[in-house]
């Protein structure tokens, strides 16, 4: 019986089932805390803990689903291509918005953690938290933070943006698809983009662009700041 | 559908190779996205060749992040040790980035709004 847990079938079925149920619940209730990604992550973690199933058993199937993230990021080229004229029309606002966001992310994440008494390594681990995972890991390894902690914080940041990013933006007067997509994509990379894509195609295109460009901006800014202060 | 998947994976593959061999800090899938965009603009790849697969993947993109999120459970201890600076730093910074980025775009963008869909 327990052999099934050692096959990819377990992780794949559990992930799809949890996500589908969460999606239905979210649609029925419209309650923002029932965000499908966040809710299914929490549900799966609780189930694994209660049943005492090791993470590695889950990951055999989970990794296969995670693999599809790669071609999905490549696929973001399609909305970018379809909306290229509207994006080129606002290239300066987009580039400067991302640059301002990248600077804000580095300074506020590290600054807040430092003010609250975070240890040196923890403060450094927060620096690339708004950047897509592979780039964030590359950055944190260069500056000497804790790579697994950064990986976890990148996911938490993404979930936060997916749960309430669009709501927060509208609350503070960020309502156009261009500004909202850029804000959510710059702050919470692919997970935020996935949420925005479901609401507005153009906002999703801009958000997808922000994943790559914020990654680029942060990986250039961090070493420069490092030279200045270290 | 299959043709689209083959193309998307091929672009990711080329992206990964470039990222590795040139030692770039940018991940292969992001390079793959840039290469596919260039190929679409130059007409080497036609939109119809990838549209079906791309739209399928994009409409389920959130799902693909779930296993990454479950992985956070491995680092609960690490987060617990200094949870206050970690959690408040992450939350405050995420909202600050959205505000600064969105306001900057709003301030500089003089275009009329786009079509909604």
Short mmCIF file of C-alpha atoms in Angstrom, two decimals:
data_model
loop_
_atom_site.label_atom_id
_atom_site.label_comp_id
_atom_site.label_asym_id
_atom_site.label_seq_id
_atom_site.Cartn_x
_atom_site.Cartn_y
_atom_site.Cartn_z
CA UNK A 1 0.00 0.00 0.00
CA UNK A 2 2.63 2.53 1.04
CA UNK A 3 4.64 1.78 -2.13
CA UNK A 4 2.24 4.08 -3.98
CA UNK A 5 3.65 6.94 -1.90
CA UNK A 6 7.05 6.31 -3.49
CA UNK A 7 5.76 6.84 -7.04
CA UNK A 8 5.24 10.19 -8.79
CA UNK A 9 1.53 9.36 -9.01
CA UNK A 10 1.09 10.35 -5.35
CA UNK A 11 2.55 13.86 -5.57
CA UNK A 12 0.95 14.63 -8.92
CA UNK A 13 -2.52 13.47 -7.87
CA UNK A 14 -2.34 15.21 -4.50
CA UNK A 15 -1.20 18.50 -6.07
CA UNK A 16 -3.85 18.50 -8.80
CA UNK A 17 -6.60 17.46 -6.42
CA UNK A 18 -5.70 20.06 -3.80
CA UNK A 19 -5.41 22.79 -6.42
CA UNK A 20 -8.68 21.89 -8.13
CA UNK A 21 -10.57 21.84 -4.82
CA UNK A 22 -8.98 25.12 -3.75
CA UNK A 23 -9.90 26.67 -7.09
CA UNK A 24 -13.54 25.62 -6.71
CA UNK A 25 -13.63 26.91 -3.13
CA UNK A 26 -12.10 30.23 -4.21
CA UNK A 27 -14.60 30.67 -7.04
CA UNK A 28 -17.56 29.83 -4.82
CA UNK A 29 -16.54 32.08 -1.91
CA UNK A 30 -14.41 34.76 -3.57
CA UNK A 31 -12.57 35.03 -0.24
CA UNK A 32 -9.04 36.32 -0.93
CA UNK A 33 -7.37 34.14 1.71
CA UNK A 34 -8.65 31.13 -0.26
CA UNK A 35 -6.23 31.96 -3.05
CA UNK A 36 -5.81 28.60 -4.86
CA UNK A 37 -1.98 28.56 -4.74
CA UNK A 38 -1.70 29.54 -1.08
CA UNK A 39 -4.59 27.34 0.03
CA UNK A 40 -3.36 24.21 -1.75
CA UNK A 41 0.19 24.73 -0.42
CA UNK A 42 -1.10 24.98 3.15
CA UNK A 43 -3.46 22.02 2.70
CA UNK A 44 -0.72 19.77 1.27
CA UNK A 45 1.78 20.72 4.00
CA UNK A 46 -0.80 20.00 6.72
CA UNK A 47 -1.70 16.64 5.12
CA UNK A 48 1.95 15.59 4.81
CA UNK A 49 2.64 16.59 8.42
CA UNK A 50 -0.46 14.83 9.83
CA UNK A 51 0.17 11.63 7.87
CA UNK A 52 3.89 11.87 8.56
CA UNK A 53 4.75 11.52 4.88
CA UNK A 54 8.31 12.71 4.11
CA UNK A 55 8.65 15.69 1.77
CA UNK A 56 10.79 13.58 -0.58
CA UNK A 57 7.88 11.21 -1.24
CA UNK A 58 5.73 14.17 -2.23
CA UNK A 59 8.51 15.73 -4.32
CA UNK A 60 8.75 12.73 -6.66
CA UNK A 61 5.47 13.84 -8.22
CA UNK A 62 5.67 17.48 -7.19
CA UNK A 63 8.89 17.96 -9.14
CA UNK A 64 7.16 16.81 -12.33
CA UNK A 65 4.50 19.50 -11.95
CA UNK A 66 7.15 22.04 -11.00
CA UNK A 67 8.96 21.18 -14.22
CA UNK A 68 6.12 22.70 -16.26
CA UNK A 69 7.01 26.08 -14.78
CA UNK A 70 9.99 26.23 -17.18
CA UNK A 71 8.03 26.12 -20.45
CA UNK A 72 5.37 28.37 -18.86
CA UNK A 73 7.93 31.11 -18.32
CA UNK A 74 9.03 30.71 -21.96
CA UNK A 75 5.34 30.92 -22.95
CA UNK A 76 5.13 34.40 -21.37
CA UNK A 77 6.72 35.56 -24.64
CA UNK A 78 3.30 35.14 -26.29
CA UNK A 79 1.34 37.84 -24.40
CA UNK A 80 4.43 40.06 -24.63
CA UNK A 81 4.46 39.60 -28.41
CA UNK A 82 0.71 40.16 -28.75
CA UNK A 83 0.86 43.38 -26.71
CA UNK A 84 4.27 44.60 -27.88
CA UNK A 85 2.96 47.91 -29.27
CA UNK A 86 1.27 48.91 -26.02
CA UNK A 87 4.38 47.90 -24.09
CA UNK A 88 6.77 49.82 -26.37
CA UNK A 89 4.49 52.87 -26.04
CA UNK A 90 5.28 52.92 -22.34
CA UNK A 91 8.81 51.57 -22.24
CA UNK A 92 10.17 54.39 -20.06
CA UNK A 93 7.44 54.15 -17.36
CA UNK A 94 7.91 50.37 -17.33
CA UNK A 95 11.72 50.42 -17.11
CA UNK A 96 11.83 53.16 -14.47
CA UNK A 97 9.01 51.51 -12.50
CA UNK A 98 10.95 48.25 -12.38
CA UNK A 99 14.18 50.02 -11.44
CA UNK A 100 12.45 51.93 -8.63
CA UNK A 101 10.81 48.70 -7.46
CA UNK A 102 14.09 46.77 -7.48
CA UNK A 103 15.81 49.46 -5.38
CA UNK A 104 12.84 49.61 -2.98
CA UNK A 105 12.82 45.84 -2.59
CA UNK A 106 16.50 45.57 -1.71
CA UNK A 107 16.50 48.51 0.70
CA UNK A 108 13.19 47.88 2.50
CA UNK A 109 13.61 44.10 2.84
CA UNK A 110 17.14 44.26 4.23
CA UNK A 111 16.46 47.51 6.15
CA UNK A 112 13.34 46.25 7.95
CA UNK A 113 14.98 42.94 8.91
CA UNK A 114 18.09 44.79 10.13
CA UNK A 115 16.06 47.27 12.22
CA UNK A 116 14.16 44.38 13.82
CA UNK A 117 17.39 42.77 14.89
CA UNK A 118 17.81 40.12 12.20
CA UNK A 119 21.19 38.43 12.07
CA UNK A 120 23.62 39.38 9.30
CA UNK A 121 22.95 36.23 7.25
CA UNK A 122 19.17 36.58 7.56
CA UNK A 123 19.27 40.24 6.47
CA UNK A 124 21.29 39.26 3.38
CA UNK A 125 18.89 36.40 2.63
CA UNK A 126 16.00 38.86 2.32
CA UNK A 127 17.74 41.02 -0.29
CA UNK A 128 16.58 39.17 -3.47
CA UNK A 129 13.16 38.05 -2.16
CA UNK A 130 11.16 39.73 -4.96
CA UNK A 131 13.16 38.06 -7.73
CA UNK A 132 12.31 34.80 -9.50
CA UNK A 133 13.86 31.79 -7.69
CA UNK A 134 16.83 30.85 -9.94
CA UNK A 135 18.07 34.46 -10.08
CA UNK A 136 17.44 34.98 -6.34
CA UNK A 137 19.53 31.92 -5.48
CA UNK A 138 22.37 33.14 -7.70
CA UNK A 139 22.34 36.54 -5.98
CA UNK A 140 22.12 35.26 -2.41
CA UNK A 141 25.00 32.86 -2.95
CA UNK A 142 27.19 35.73 -4.14
CA UNK A 143 26.48 37.96 -1.14
CA UNK A 144 26.62 35.17 1.45
CA UNK A 145 23.03 34.71 2.64
CA UNK A 146 21.24 31.41 3.31
CA UNK A 147 20.07 30.06 -0.07
CA UNK A 148 17.25 27.74 1.20
CA UNK A 149 15.84 30.58 3.32
CA UNK A 150 15.83 32.86 0.29
CA UNK A 151 14.07 30.17 -1.78
CA UNK A 152 11.34 29.93 0.87
CA UNK A 153 10.99 33.73 1.11
CA UNK A 154 10.68 34.05 -2.67
CA UNK A 155 7.68 31.71 -2.53
CA UNK A 156 6.15 33.55 0.45
CA UNK A 157 6.59 36.88 -1.33
CA UNK A 158 4.94 35.44 -4.42
CA UNK A 159 1.98 34.08 -2.46
CA UNK A 160 1.52 37.40 -0.70
CA UNK A 161 1.33 39.20 -4.04
CA UNK A 162 -1.04 36.57 -5.45
CA UNK A 163 -3.32 36.68 -2.40
CA UNK A 164 -3.76 40.43 -2.08
CA UNK A 165 -1.51 42.21 -4.62
CA UNK A 166 -4.26 43.43 -6.97
CA UNK A 167 -6.53 44.35 -4.02
CA UNK A 168 -3.73 46.33 -2.33
CA UNK A 169 -2.85 48.11 -5.58
CA UNK A 170 -6.44 49.20 -6.22
CA UNK A 171 -6.68 50.40 -2.62
CA UNK A 172 -3.75 52.80 -3.09
CA UNK A 173 -4.87 54.05 -6.50
CA UNK A 174 -2.95 51.73 -8.83
CA UNK A 175 -5.74 50.70 -11.20
CA UNK A 176 -4.58 50.69 -14.82
CA UNK A 177 -3.62 47.23 -16.15
CA UNK A 178 -0.11 48.49 -17.00
CA UNK A 179 0.64 49.87 -13.52
CA UNK A 180 -1.05 47.03 -11.66
CA UNK A 181 0.65 44.31 -13.71
CA UNK A 182 4.01 45.99 -13.32
CA UNK A 183 3.58 46.45 -9.56
CA UNK A 184 2.54 42.85 -8.88
CA UNK A 185 5.10 41.33 -11.28
CA UNK A 186 7.99 43.38 -9.88
CA UNK A 187 7.04 42.65 -6.25
CA UNK A 188 6.06 39.01 -6.53
CA UNK A 189 7.47 37.58 -9.79
CA UNK A 190 5.80 34.51 -11.35
CA UNK A 191 3.30 33.67 -8.62
CA UNK A 192 1.94 37.21 -8.72
CA UNK A 193 1.99 37.10 -12.52
CA UNK A 194 -0.09 33.92 -12.55
CA UNK A 195 -2.80 35.70 -10.55
CA UNK A 196 -2.71 38.86 -12.68
CA UNK A 197 -2.82 36.83 -15.92
CA UNK A 198 -6.13 35.33 -14.84
CA UNK A 199 -7.66 38.80 -14.51
CA UNK A 200 -6.30 40.82 -17.40
CA UNK A 201 -4.18 39.65 -20.32
CA UNK A 202 -2.29 42.92 -20.79
CA UNK A 203 -1.55 43.25 -17.07
CA UNK A 204 -0.26 39.67 -17.24
CA UNK A 205 2.01 40.50 -20.18
CA UNK A 206 3.53 43.46 -18.32
CA UNK A 207 3.84 41.39 -15.15
CA UNK A 208 5.66 38.65 -17.07
CA UNK A 209 8.07 41.21 -18.48
CA UNK A 210 8.73 42.47 -14.94
CA UNK A 211 9.84 38.98 -13.80
CA UNK A 212 12.76 38.99 -16.22
CA UNK A 213 13.63 42.69 -15.96
CA UNK A 214 13.45 42.86 -12.15
CA UNK A 215 15.70 39.79 -12.05
CA UNK A 216 18.13 41.57 -14.35
CA UNK A 217 17.94 44.88 -12.44
CA UNK A 218 18.40 43.26 -9.03
CA UNK A 219 21.34 41.12 -10.16
CA UNK A 220 23.05 44.29 -11.42
CA UNK A 221 22.15 46.59 -8.49
CA UNK A 222 23.05 44.21 -5.64
CA UNK A 223 26.74 43.71 -6.58
CA UNK A 224 27.07 47.50 -7.07
CA UNK A 225 25.58 48.25 -3.62
CA UNK A 226 27.79 45.48 -2.24
CA UNK A 227 30.89 47.24 -3.60
CA UNK A 228 29.72 50.52 -2.08
CA UNK A 229 28.96 49.26 1.42
CA UNK A 230 30.98 46.12 2.01
CA UNK B 1 -0.53 21.19 -28.78
CA UNK B 2 2.46 18.86 -29.09
CA UNK B 3 4.22 21.08 -31.62
CA UNK B 4 3.87 24.00 -29.24
CA UNK B 5 5.31 22.02 -26.35
CA UNK B 6 8.26 20.87 -28.46
CA UNK B 7 8.99 24.49 -29.43
CA UNK B 8 8.65 25.88 -25.89
CA UNK B 9 10.92 23.16 -24.48
CA UNK B 10 13.43 23.71 -27.30
CA UNK B 11 13.59 27.42 -26.47
CA UNK B 12 14.01 26.65 -22.79
CA UNK B 13 16.73 24.15 -23.65
CA UNK B 14 18.65 26.70 -25.75
CA UNK B 15 18.17 29.23 -22.95
CA UNK B 16 19.58 26.82 -20.35
CA UNK B 17 22.58 26.06 -22.55
CA UNK B 18 23.30 29.76 -23.09
CA UNK B 19 22.84 30.50 -19.39
CA UNK B 20 25.29 27.73 -18.45
CA UNK B 21 27.96 28.23 -21.08
CA UNK B 22 28.06 32.01 -20.88
CA UNK B 23 27.82 31.90 -17.09
CA UNK B 24 24.91 34.36 -17.16
CA UNK B 25 23.09 35.20 -13.90
CA UNK B 26 19.75 34.94 -15.77
CA UNK B 27 17.95 31.56 -15.69
CA UNK B 28 17.50 29.57 -18.90
CA UNK B 29 13.72 29.89 -19.00
CA UNK B 30 13.89 33.70 -18.90
CA UNK B 31 16.49 33.65 -21.72
CA UNK B 32 14.19 31.22 -23.57
CA UNK B 33 11.32 33.72 -23.17
CA UNK B 34 13.48 36.52 -24.65
CA UNK B 35 14.59 34.30 -27.57
CA UNK B 36 11.01 33.23 -28.31
CA UNK B 37 9.89 36.88 -28.26
CA UNK B 38 12.62 37.78 -30.78
CA UNK B 39 11.64 34.79 -32.94
CA UNK B 40 7.97 35.84 -32.90
CA UNK B 41 8.79 39.44 -33.82
CA UNK B 42 11.16 38.40 -36.61
CA UNK B 43 8.58 35.91 -37.92
CA UNK B 44 10.77 32.81 -37.55
CA UNK B 45 8.09 31.39 -35.26
CA UNK B 46 4.43 32.00 -36.07
CA UNK B 47 2.03 32.76 -33.23
CA UNK B 48 -0.26 29.88 -34.28
CA UNK B 49 2.56 27.37 -33.78
CA UNK B 50 2.65 27.91 -30.02
CA UNK B 51 -0.63 29.65 -29.15
CA UNK B 52 -2.63 26.62 -28.00
CA UNK B 53 0.12 25.22 -25.73
CA UNK B 54 1.21 28.62 -24.44
CA UNK B 55 -2.35 29.60 -23.51
CA UNK B 56 -2.88 26.26 -21.77
CA UNK B 57 0.31 26.60 -19.71
CA UNK B 58 -0.30 30.27 -18.89
CA UNK B 59 -3.87 29.66 -17.72
CA UNK B 60 -2.58 27.05 -15.25
CA UNK B 61 0.70 28.73 -14.33
CA UNK B 62 -0.31 29.22 -10.68
CA UNK B 63 -0.65 25.44 -10.26
CA UNK B 64 2.96 24.82 -11.23
CA UNK B 65 4.16 26.89 -8.25
CA UNK B 66 2.38 24.71 -5.68
CA UNK B 67 5.21 22.12 -5.28
CA UNK B 68 7.71 24.97 -4.78
CA UNK B 69 5.49 26.31 -2.00
CA UNK B 70 5.22 22.92 -0.33
CA UNK B 71 9.03 22.92 -0.26
CA UNK B 72 8.87 25.80 2.24
CA UNK B 73 7.96 23.19 4.90
CA UNK B 74 11.60 22.06 4.88
CA UNK B 75 12.68 25.47 6.16
CA UNK B 76 10.14 26.10 8.92
CA UNK B 77 12.89 25.79 11.57
CA UNK B 78 15.05 28.32 9.77
CA UNK B 79 12.17 30.82 9.53
CA UNK B 80 11.03 30.18 13.11
CA UNK B 81 14.40 31.11 14.61
CA UNK B 82 14.14 34.75 13.49
CA UNK B 83 10.55 34.90 12.40
CA UNK B 84 9.89 38.56 13.28
CA UNK B 85 12.53 40.25 11.08
CA UNK B 86 11.96 37.66 8.36
CA UNK B 87 8.17 37.90 8.18
CA UNK B 88 7.83 41.66 8.74
CA UNK B 89 10.74 42.39 6.37
CA UNK B 90 9.15 40.28 3.64
CA UNK B 91 5.61 41.60 4.09
CA UNK B 92 6.49 45.30 4.43
CA UNK B 93 8.94 45.17 1.54
CA UNK B 94 6.48 43.39 -0.79
CA UNK B 95 3.82 46.08 -0.26
CA UNK B 96 6.42 48.87 -0.55
CA UNK B 97 7.63 47.50 -3.90
CA UNK B 98 4.08 47.33 -5.28
CA UNK B 99 3.36 50.90 -4.17
CA UNK B 100 6.60 52.42 -5.52
CA UNK B 101 6.51 50.48 -8.81
CA UNK B 102 2.83 51.11 -9.50
CA UNK B 103 2.98 54.80 -8.58
CA UNK B 104 6.10 55.33 -10.70
CA UNK B 105 4.39 53.76 -13.71
CA UNK B 106 1.21 55.76 -13.12
CA UNK B 107 3.13 59.01 -12.82
CA UNK B 108 5.16 58.57 -16.02
CA UNK B 109 2.59 56.81 -18.23
CA UNK B 110 0.83 59.36 -20.42
CA UNK B 111 -0.88 56.77 -22.64
CA UNK B 112 -4.60 56.38 -22.81
CA UNK B 113 -5.67 53.12 -21.26
CA UNK B 114 -5.49 49.94 -23.27
CA UNK B 115 -8.24 47.65 -24.37
CA UNK B 116 -9.31 45.36 -21.59
CA UNK B 117 -9.72 41.65 -22.09
#
